[in-house]
C-alpha cells in the first residue's frame, strides 16, 4: 500500500496524528531528501529506513514500485507540505494505480490551501498554477488565461523571482491588479500583504534581500461580479 503523507510547511506541530501513525507503521519512507526526512522522523522519535525518490530517475520509481509490489507499506513524503502538489510523487502514484496497488492520500498541510483560507477572499473556485515556467512569455500567457476564468489565481514563487513575478503580473493584468502575498506561512515571521501588483513589486524591489517562501494570490478587482461569485450555488 502506498500512503501519501503530508508534512508541515513550517511548524512541526502541524503534522497530523494519522501522518505520525502512518510513518511509524510503514515499512519504508520514500522521500525527496533522506537527510531532511530523517531529521523530521527523528524529531518525532521515529526510526525508519528512508529511500530517495526522484521523479526524474526511472530507476528510483522502479525501486519504489518493486517494494510496493512485494507487499511493503510505503509512506511517500516530500520536503514539505503535500507530495505531488508542486512536488514529486505523481509518477509513482500513477504507476501504482496502473498496477492496482492501493493508494491512500492523507489530508494535511499544503501552502496553497493555507494561503487561500487566510486570504479572506472567495474560495469557491480558484486556479492554482503552482510554479510558472521561467520564460516570461509563457508565464504571462498562463496567468492571462487563468485570470480570464474570473476567479482568483494562486502561484508559488521563490524569493529570487518574486519581484520579477509581481512585475510580470502588473504588465500582464494591469498595475492595479489586487495581489495578496502570504509569506512564511505557519513560521515565526508569517506575513500577509495586500496591495496591487505594482505597489508590491515596488515595495519588494527596494528590499536589500528577499527571503522566505511565498504564495501569491491574484485576486479579482472589487465590483458587482464578485457579488455574483459569492451567490449560493443554484444546485443546492
Ligand atoms: N508540496 C508543497 C505544498 O503542498 O504546498 C509545496 C512544495 S513547493 C516545492 C514549495 C513552494 O511552496 C514554495 O516555493 C512556496 O511557494 C510554497 N510554500 C511552501 N511552504 C510555504 C510557507 N511556509 N509559506 C509560504 N509558501 C510556502
Short mmCIF file of N, CA, C and O in Angstrom, two decimals, residues 97-186:
data_model
loop_
_atom_site.label_atom_id
_atom_site.label_comp_id
_atom_site.label_asym_id
_atom_site.label_seq_id
_atom_site.Cartn_x
_atom_site.Cartn_y
_atom_site.Cartn_z
N UNK A 97 -1.24 3.12 -9.24
CA UNK A 97 -2.65 2.97 -9.63
C UNK A 97 -2.76 2.01 -10.82
O UNK A 97 -3.59 1.11 -10.85
N UNK A 98 -1.86 2.21 -11.81
CA UNK A 98 -1.89 1.37 -13.02
C UNK A 98 -1.67 -0.10 -12.69
O UNK A 98 -2.19 -0.98 -13.38
N UNK A 99 -0.92 -0.37 -11.64
CA UNK A 99 -0.64 -1.77 -11.27
C UNK A 99 -1.64 -2.31 -10.25
O UNK A 99 -1.48 -3.42 -9.74
N UNK A 100 -2.62 -1.52 -9.92
CA UNK A 100 -3.63 -1.98 -8.97
C UNK A 100 -3.14 -1.98 -7.52
O UNK A 100 -3.73 -2.62 -6.66
N UNK A 101 -2.05 -1.24 -7.26
CA UNK A 101 -1.56 -1.13 -5.88
C UNK A 101 -2.41 -0.08 -5.16
O UNK A 101 -2.69 0.99 -5.71
N UNK A 102 -2.85 -0.40 -3.95
CA UNK A 102 -3.72 0.53 -3.23
C UNK A 102 -2.97 1.79 -2.85
O UNK A 102 -1.82 1.74 -2.40
N UNK A 103 -3.65 2.93 -3.03
CA UNK A 103 -3.06 4.22 -2.67
C UNK A 103 -4.00 4.91 -1.69
O UNK A 103 -5.21 4.95 -1.90
N UNK A 104 -3.45 5.44 -0.62
CA UNK A 104 -4.26 6.22 0.32
C UNK A 104 -3.63 7.59 0.49
O UNK A 104 -2.43 7.71 0.77
N UNK A 105 -4.42 8.63 0.28
CA UNK A 105 -3.91 10.00 0.33
C UNK A 105 -4.36 10.66 1.63
O UNK A 105 -5.56 10.89 1.83
N UNK A 106 -3.43 10.95 2.51
CA UNK A 106 -3.79 11.55 3.80
C UNK A 106 -3.94 13.07 3.63
O UNK A 106 -3.11 13.70 2.98
N UNK A 107 -4.96 13.66 4.25
CA UNK A 107 -5.06 15.12 4.21
C UNK A 107 -4.05 15.75 5.16
O UNK A 107 -3.65 15.13 6.15
N UNK A 108 -3.64 16.97 4.85
CA UNK A 108 -2.66 17.63 5.73
C UNK A 108 -2.19 18.94 5.15
O UNK A 108 -2.80 19.47 4.22
N UNK A 109 -1.09 19.48 5.68
CA UNK A 109 -0.65 20.82 5.27
C UNK A 109 -0.32 20.95 3.79
O UNK A 109 0.26 20.05 3.19
N UNK A 110 -0.73 22.08 3.23
CA UNK A 110 -0.31 22.46 1.88
C UNK A 110 -0.39 23.98 1.82
O UNK A 110 -1.38 24.58 2.27
N UNK A 111 0.65 24.61 1.26
CA UNK A 111 0.72 26.08 1.29
C UNK A 111 -0.45 26.71 0.51
O UNK A 111 -0.95 27.76 0.91
N UNK A 112 -0.90 26.06 -0.55
CA UNK A 112 -1.96 26.67 -1.38
C UNK A 112 -3.26 26.78 -0.57
O UNK A 112 -3.90 27.84 -0.57
N UNK A 113 -3.63 25.73 0.15
CA UNK A 113 -4.88 25.75 0.93
C UNK A 113 -4.75 26.72 2.10
O UNK A 113 -5.67 27.48 2.41
N UNK A 114 -3.59 26.70 2.73
CA UNK A 114 -3.34 27.56 3.89
C UNK A 114 -3.45 29.04 3.47
O UNK A 114 -4.08 29.85 4.16
N UNK A 115 -2.85 29.38 2.33
CA UNK A 115 -2.85 30.76 1.86
C UNK A 115 -4.26 31.20 1.46
O UNK A 115 -4.72 32.28 1.83
N UNK A 116 -4.95 30.35 0.74
CA UNK A 116 -6.30 30.72 0.27
C UNK A 116 -7.23 30.94 1.47
O UNK A 116 -7.99 31.90 1.50
N UNK A 117 -7.14 30.06 2.46
CA UNK A 117 -8.04 30.16 3.61
C UNK A 117 -7.80 31.46 4.38
O UNK A 117 -8.75 32.06 4.89
N UNK A 118 -6.55 31.92 4.44
CA UNK A 118 -6.25 33.13 5.21
C UNK A 118 -6.38 34.41 4.40
O UNK A 118 -6.24 35.50 4.95
N UNK A 119 -6.65 34.27 3.11
CA UNK A 119 -6.64 35.46 2.24
C UNK A 119 -7.90 36.32 2.42
O UNK A 119 -7.90 37.50 2.11
N UNK A 120 -8.97 35.70 2.89
CA UNK A 120 -10.20 36.47 3.06
C UNK A 120 -10.88 36.78 1.74
O UNK A 120 -11.46 37.85 1.56
N UNK A 121 -10.76 35.86 0.80
CA UNK A 121 -11.43 36.04 -0.49
C UNK A 121 -12.24 34.79 -0.77
O UNK A 121 -12.06 33.77 -0.10
N UNK A 122 -13.07 34.88 -1.79
CA UNK A 122 -13.90 33.71 -2.08
C UNK A 122 -13.03 32.50 -2.41
O UNK A 122 -12.08 32.60 -3.20
N UNK A 123 -13.36 31.38 -1.79
CA UNK A 123 -12.59 30.17 -2.06
C UNK A 123 -13.43 29.16 -2.82
O UNK A 123 -13.08 28.00 -2.93
N UNK A 124 -14.56 29.65 -3.33
CA UNK A 124 -15.47 28.75 -4.06
C UNK A 124 -14.81 28.13 -5.26
O UNK A 124 -14.96 26.95 -5.55
N UNK A 125 -14.05 28.93 -5.96
CA UNK A 125 -13.29 28.40 -7.09
C UNK A 125 -12.03 29.25 -7.24
O UNK A 125 -12.02 30.44 -6.94
N UNK A 126 -10.99 28.61 -7.69
CA UNK A 126 -9.72 29.31 -7.92
C UNK A 126 -8.88 28.47 -8.85
O UNK A 126 -9.15 27.28 -9.03
N UNK A 127 -7.87 29.10 -9.45
CA UNK A 127 -6.95 28.34 -10.30
C UNK A 127 -5.59 28.35 -9.64
O UNK A 127 -5.05 29.42 -9.32
N UNK A 128 -5.06 27.17 -9.42
CA UNK A 128 -3.73 27.05 -8.83
C UNK A 128 -2.76 26.73 -9.97
O UNK A 128 -2.90 25.69 -10.63
N UNK A 129 -1.79 27.62 -10.18
CA UNK A 129 -0.84 27.40 -11.28
C UNK A 129 0.51 26.87 -10.78
O UNK A 129 1.39 26.57 -11.59
N UNK A 130 0.69 26.79 -9.46
CA UNK A 130 1.97 26.32 -8.93
C UNK A 130 3.10 27.23 -9.36
O UNK A 130 2.94 28.46 -9.41
N UNK A 131 4.26 26.65 -9.69
CA UNK A 131 5.38 27.44 -10.21
C UNK A 131 5.18 27.64 -11.71
O UNK A 131 4.95 26.67 -12.44
N UNK A 132 5.30 28.88 -12.15
CA UNK A 132 5.12 29.16 -13.58
C UNK A 132 6.43 28.90 -14.33
O UNK A 132 7.50 28.91 -13.72
N UNK A 133 6.34 28.68 -15.65
CA UNK A 133 7.57 28.50 -16.42
C UNK A 133 8.46 29.74 -16.31
O UNK A 133 7.95 30.85 -16.12
N UNK A 134 9.78 29.53 -16.43
CA UNK A 134 10.72 30.66 -16.29
C UNK A 134 10.57 31.69 -17.41
O UNK A 134 10.83 32.86 -17.22
N UNK A 135 10.15 31.22 -18.61
CA UNK A 135 10.08 32.15 -19.75
C UNK A 135 8.90 33.11 -19.54
O UNK A 135 7.75 32.67 -19.42
N UNK A 136 9.18 34.44 -19.50
CA UNK A 136 8.12 35.41 -19.20
C UNK A 136 6.93 35.31 -20.15
O UNK A 136 5.78 35.45 -19.73
N UNK A 137 7.18 35.05 -21.44
CA UNK A 137 6.10 34.98 -22.42
C UNK A 137 5.12 33.85 -22.06
O UNK A 137 3.90 34.04 -22.04
N UNK A 138 5.68 32.69 -21.76
CA UNK A 138 4.84 31.54 -21.41
C UNK A 138 4.09 31.79 -20.11
O UNK A 138 2.90 31.47 -19.98
N UNK A 139 4.81 32.36 -19.13
CA UNK A 139 4.20 32.62 -17.82
C UNK A 139 3.04 33.61 -17.98
O UNK A 139 1.96 33.43 -17.42
N UNK A 140 3.26 34.66 -18.79
CA UNK A 140 2.23 35.68 -18.98
C UNK A 140 0.98 35.08 -19.61
O UNK A 140 -0.15 35.39 -19.22
N UNK A 141 1.18 34.20 -20.59
CA UNK A 141 0.03 33.57 -21.26
C UNK A 141 -0.79 32.76 -20.26
O UNK A 141 -2.03 32.80 -20.27
N UNK A 142 -0.10 32.02 -19.42
CA UNK A 142 -0.80 31.19 -18.44
C UNK A 142 -1.58 32.04 -17.44
O UNK A 142 -2.73 31.75 -17.11
N UNK A 143 -0.92 33.11 -16.97
CA UNK A 143 -1.60 33.99 -16.00
C UNK A 143 -2.85 34.61 -16.63
O UNK A 143 -3.92 34.63 -16.03
N UNK A 144 -2.70 35.11 -17.86
CA UNK A 144 -3.83 35.77 -18.52
C UNK A 144 -4.97 34.79 -18.73
O UNK A 144 -6.15 35.11 -18.49
N UNK A 145 -4.63 33.57 -19.17
CA UNK A 145 -5.69 32.58 -19.43
C UNK A 145 -6.40 32.21 -18.13
O UNK A 145 -7.64 32.13 -18.08
N UNK A 146 -5.64 32.02 -17.06
CA UNK A 146 -6.25 31.61 -15.78
C UNK A 146 -7.10 32.74 -15.21
O UNK A 146 -8.21 32.52 -14.72
N UNK A 147 -6.59 33.97 -15.29
CA UNK A 147 -7.32 35.12 -14.74
C UNK A 147 -8.61 35.35 -15.53
O UNK A 147 -9.61 35.83 -15.00
N UNK A 148 -8.56 34.97 -16.80
CA UNK A 148 -9.74 35.11 -17.66
C UNK A 148 -10.90 34.23 -17.22
O UNK A 148 -12.03 34.41 -17.66
N UNK A 149 -10.64 33.27 -16.35
CA UNK A 149 -11.73 32.41 -15.86
C UNK A 149 -12.55 33.10 -14.77
O UNK A 149 -13.50 32.51 -14.24
N UNK A 150 -12.12 34.31 -14.41
CA UNK A 150 -12.88 35.13 -13.44
C UNK A 150 -12.88 34.61 -12.02
O UNK A 150 -13.87 34.76 -11.32
N UNK A 151 -11.80 33.99 -11.63
CA UNK A 151 -11.66 33.70 -10.20
C UNK A 151 -10.19 33.86 -9.79
O UNK A 151 -9.32 34.02 -10.65
N UNK A 152 -9.90 33.84 -8.50
CA UNK A 152 -8.52 34.10 -8.07
C UNK A 152 -7.53 33.07 -8.62
O UNK A 152 -7.90 31.91 -8.87
N UNK A 153 -6.30 33.54 -8.81
CA UNK A 153 -5.24 32.68 -9.34
C UNK A 153 -4.13 32.61 -8.28
O UNK A 153 -3.72 33.63 -7.74
N UNK A 154 -3.69 31.39 -7.99
CA UNK A 154 -2.69 31.22 -6.94
C UNK A 154 -1.39 30.67 -7.54
O UNK A 154 -1.41 29.72 -8.33
N UNK A 155 -0.28 31.30 -7.13
CA UNK A 155 1.04 30.91 -7.65
C UNK A 155 1.98 30.60 -6.49
O UNK A 155 1.89 31.23 -5.43
N UNK A 156 2.91 29.69 -6.72
CA UNK A 156 4.06 29.53 -5.84
C UNK A 156 5.21 30.28 -6.48
O UNK A 156 5.35 30.28 -7.71
N UNK A 157 6.03 30.93 -5.66
CA UNK A 157 7.19 31.61 -6.23
C UNK A 157 8.36 31.60 -5.26
O UNK A 157 8.16 31.59 -4.04
N UNK A 158 9.55 31.56 -5.81
CA UNK A 158 10.75 31.56 -4.96
C UNK A 158 11.11 33.01 -4.63
O UNK A 158 10.76 33.94 -5.37
N UNK A 159 11.83 33.22 -3.52
CA UNK A 159 12.20 34.59 -3.15
C UNK A 159 13.07 35.26 -4.21
O UNK A 159 13.06 36.49 -4.34
N UNK A 160 13.79 34.46 -4.99
CA UNK A 160 14.69 35.04 -6.00
C UNK A 160 13.94 35.64 -7.18
O UNK A 160 14.47 36.46 -7.91
N UNK A 161 12.70 35.17 -7.40
CA UNK A 161 11.98 35.64 -8.59
C UNK A 161 10.68 36.36 -8.27
O UNK A 161 9.92 36.71 -9.18
N UNK A 162 10.43 36.57 -6.98
CA UNK A 162 9.11 37.10 -6.65
C UNK A 162 8.90 38.52 -7.19
O UNK A 162 7.80 38.85 -7.67
N UNK A 163 9.94 39.36 -7.18
CA UNK A 163 9.77 40.72 -7.68
C UNK A 163 9.47 40.68 -9.18
O UNK A 163 8.54 41.33 -9.67
N UNK A 164 10.23 39.87 -9.90
CA UNK A 164 10.00 39.73 -11.36
C UNK A 164 8.58 39.23 -11.63
O UNK A 164 7.92 39.67 -12.57
N UNK A 165 8.10 38.32 -10.79
CA UNK A 165 6.75 37.77 -11.00
C UNK A 165 5.70 38.85 -10.75
O UNK A 165 4.74 38.98 -11.52
N UNK A 166 5.89 39.65 -9.70
CA UNK A 166 4.93 40.72 -9.43
C UNK A 166 4.92 41.73 -10.58
O UNK A 166 3.86 42.21 -11.00
N UNK A 167 6.12 42.01 -11.12
CA UNK A 167 6.20 42.94 -12.27
C UNK A 167 5.50 42.36 -13.49
O UNK A 167 4.80 43.05 -14.24
N UNK A 168 5.67 41.05 -13.66
CA UNK A 168 5.03 40.39 -14.81
C UNK A 168 3.49 40.43 -14.68
O UNK A 168 2.77 40.66 -15.65
N UNK A 169 3.02 40.23 -13.45
CA UNK A 169 1.56 40.29 -13.21
C UNK A 169 1.06 41.70 -13.54
O UNK A 169 0.03 41.88 -14.20
N UNK A 170 1.82 42.72 -13.09
CA UNK A 170 1.42 44.11 -13.35
C UNK A 170 1.37 44.38 -14.85
O UNK A 170 0.44 45.00 -15.36
N UNK A 171 2.38 43.88 -15.58
CA UNK A 171 2.43 44.11 -17.04
C UNK A 171 1.32 43.36 -17.75
O UNK A 171 0.72 43.83 -18.71
N UNK A 172 1.02 42.16 -17.28
CA UNK A 172 0.08 41.29 -17.99
C UNK A 172 -1.37 41.62 -17.69
O UNK A 172 -2.22 41.65 -18.59
N UNK A 173 -1.66 41.87 -16.39
CA UNK A 173 -3.07 42.05 -16.00
C UNK A 173 -3.41 43.48 -15.62
O UNK A 173 -4.57 43.80 -15.40
N UNK A 174 -2.39 44.33 -15.52
CA UNK A 174 -2.62 45.73 -15.14
C UNK A 174 -1.97 46.03 -13.79
O UNK A 174 -1.98 45.17 -12.89
N UNK A 175 -1.43 47.26 -13.68
CA UNK A 175 -0.71 47.66 -12.46
C UNK A 175 -1.58 47.58 -11.22
O UNK A 175 -1.10 47.32 -10.12
N UNK A 176 -2.90 47.81 -11.38
CA UNK A 176 -3.79 47.87 -10.21
C UNK A 176 -4.36 46.51 -9.81
O UNK A 176 -5.24 46.44 -8.95
N UNK A 177 -3.91 45.48 -10.44
CA UNK A 177 -4.46 44.15 -10.11
C UNK A 177 -4.19 43.83 -8.64
O UNK A 177 -3.05 43.90 -8.18
N UNK A 178 -5.25 43.48 -7.90
CA UNK A 178 -5.04 43.18 -6.47
C UNK A 178 -4.26 41.87 -6.27
O UNK A 178 -4.57 40.86 -6.91
N UNK A 179 -3.26 41.94 -5.41
CA UNK A 179 -2.46 40.74 -5.11
C UNK A 179 -2.34 40.60 -3.59
O UNK A 179 -2.21 41.59 -2.88
N UNK A 180 -2.41 39.38 -3.14
CA UNK A 180 -2.18 39.09 -1.72
C UNK A 180 -0.93 38.23 -1.64
O UNK A 180 -0.80 37.24 -2.37
N UNK A 181 0.00 38.64 -0.77
CA UNK A 181 1.20 37.83 -0.55
C UNK A 181 1.05 37.13 0.79
O UNK A 181 0.79 37.77 1.81
N UNK A 182 1.20 35.81 0.77
CA UNK A 182 1.24 35.03 2.01
C UNK A 182 2.66 34.49 2.12
O UNK A 182 3.08 33.66 1.31
N UNK A 183 3.40 34.99 3.10
CA UNK A 183 4.82 34.66 3.19
C UNK A 183 5.11 33.95 4.51
O UNK A 183 4.55 34.29 5.53
N UNK A 184 5.97 32.95 4.42
CA UNK A 184 6.42 32.22 5.62
C UNK A 184 5.25 31.70 6.47
O UNK A 184 5.22 31.83 7.70
N UNK A 185 4.28 31.12 5.80
CA UNK A 185 3.09 30.61 6.48
C UNK A 185 3.47 29.63 7.59
O UNK A 185 4.32 28.76 7.38
N UNK A 186 2.84 29.79 8.70
CA UNK A 186 3.00 28.92 9.89
C UNK A 186 4.39 29.01 10.52
O UNK A 186 4.73 28.23 11.40
#
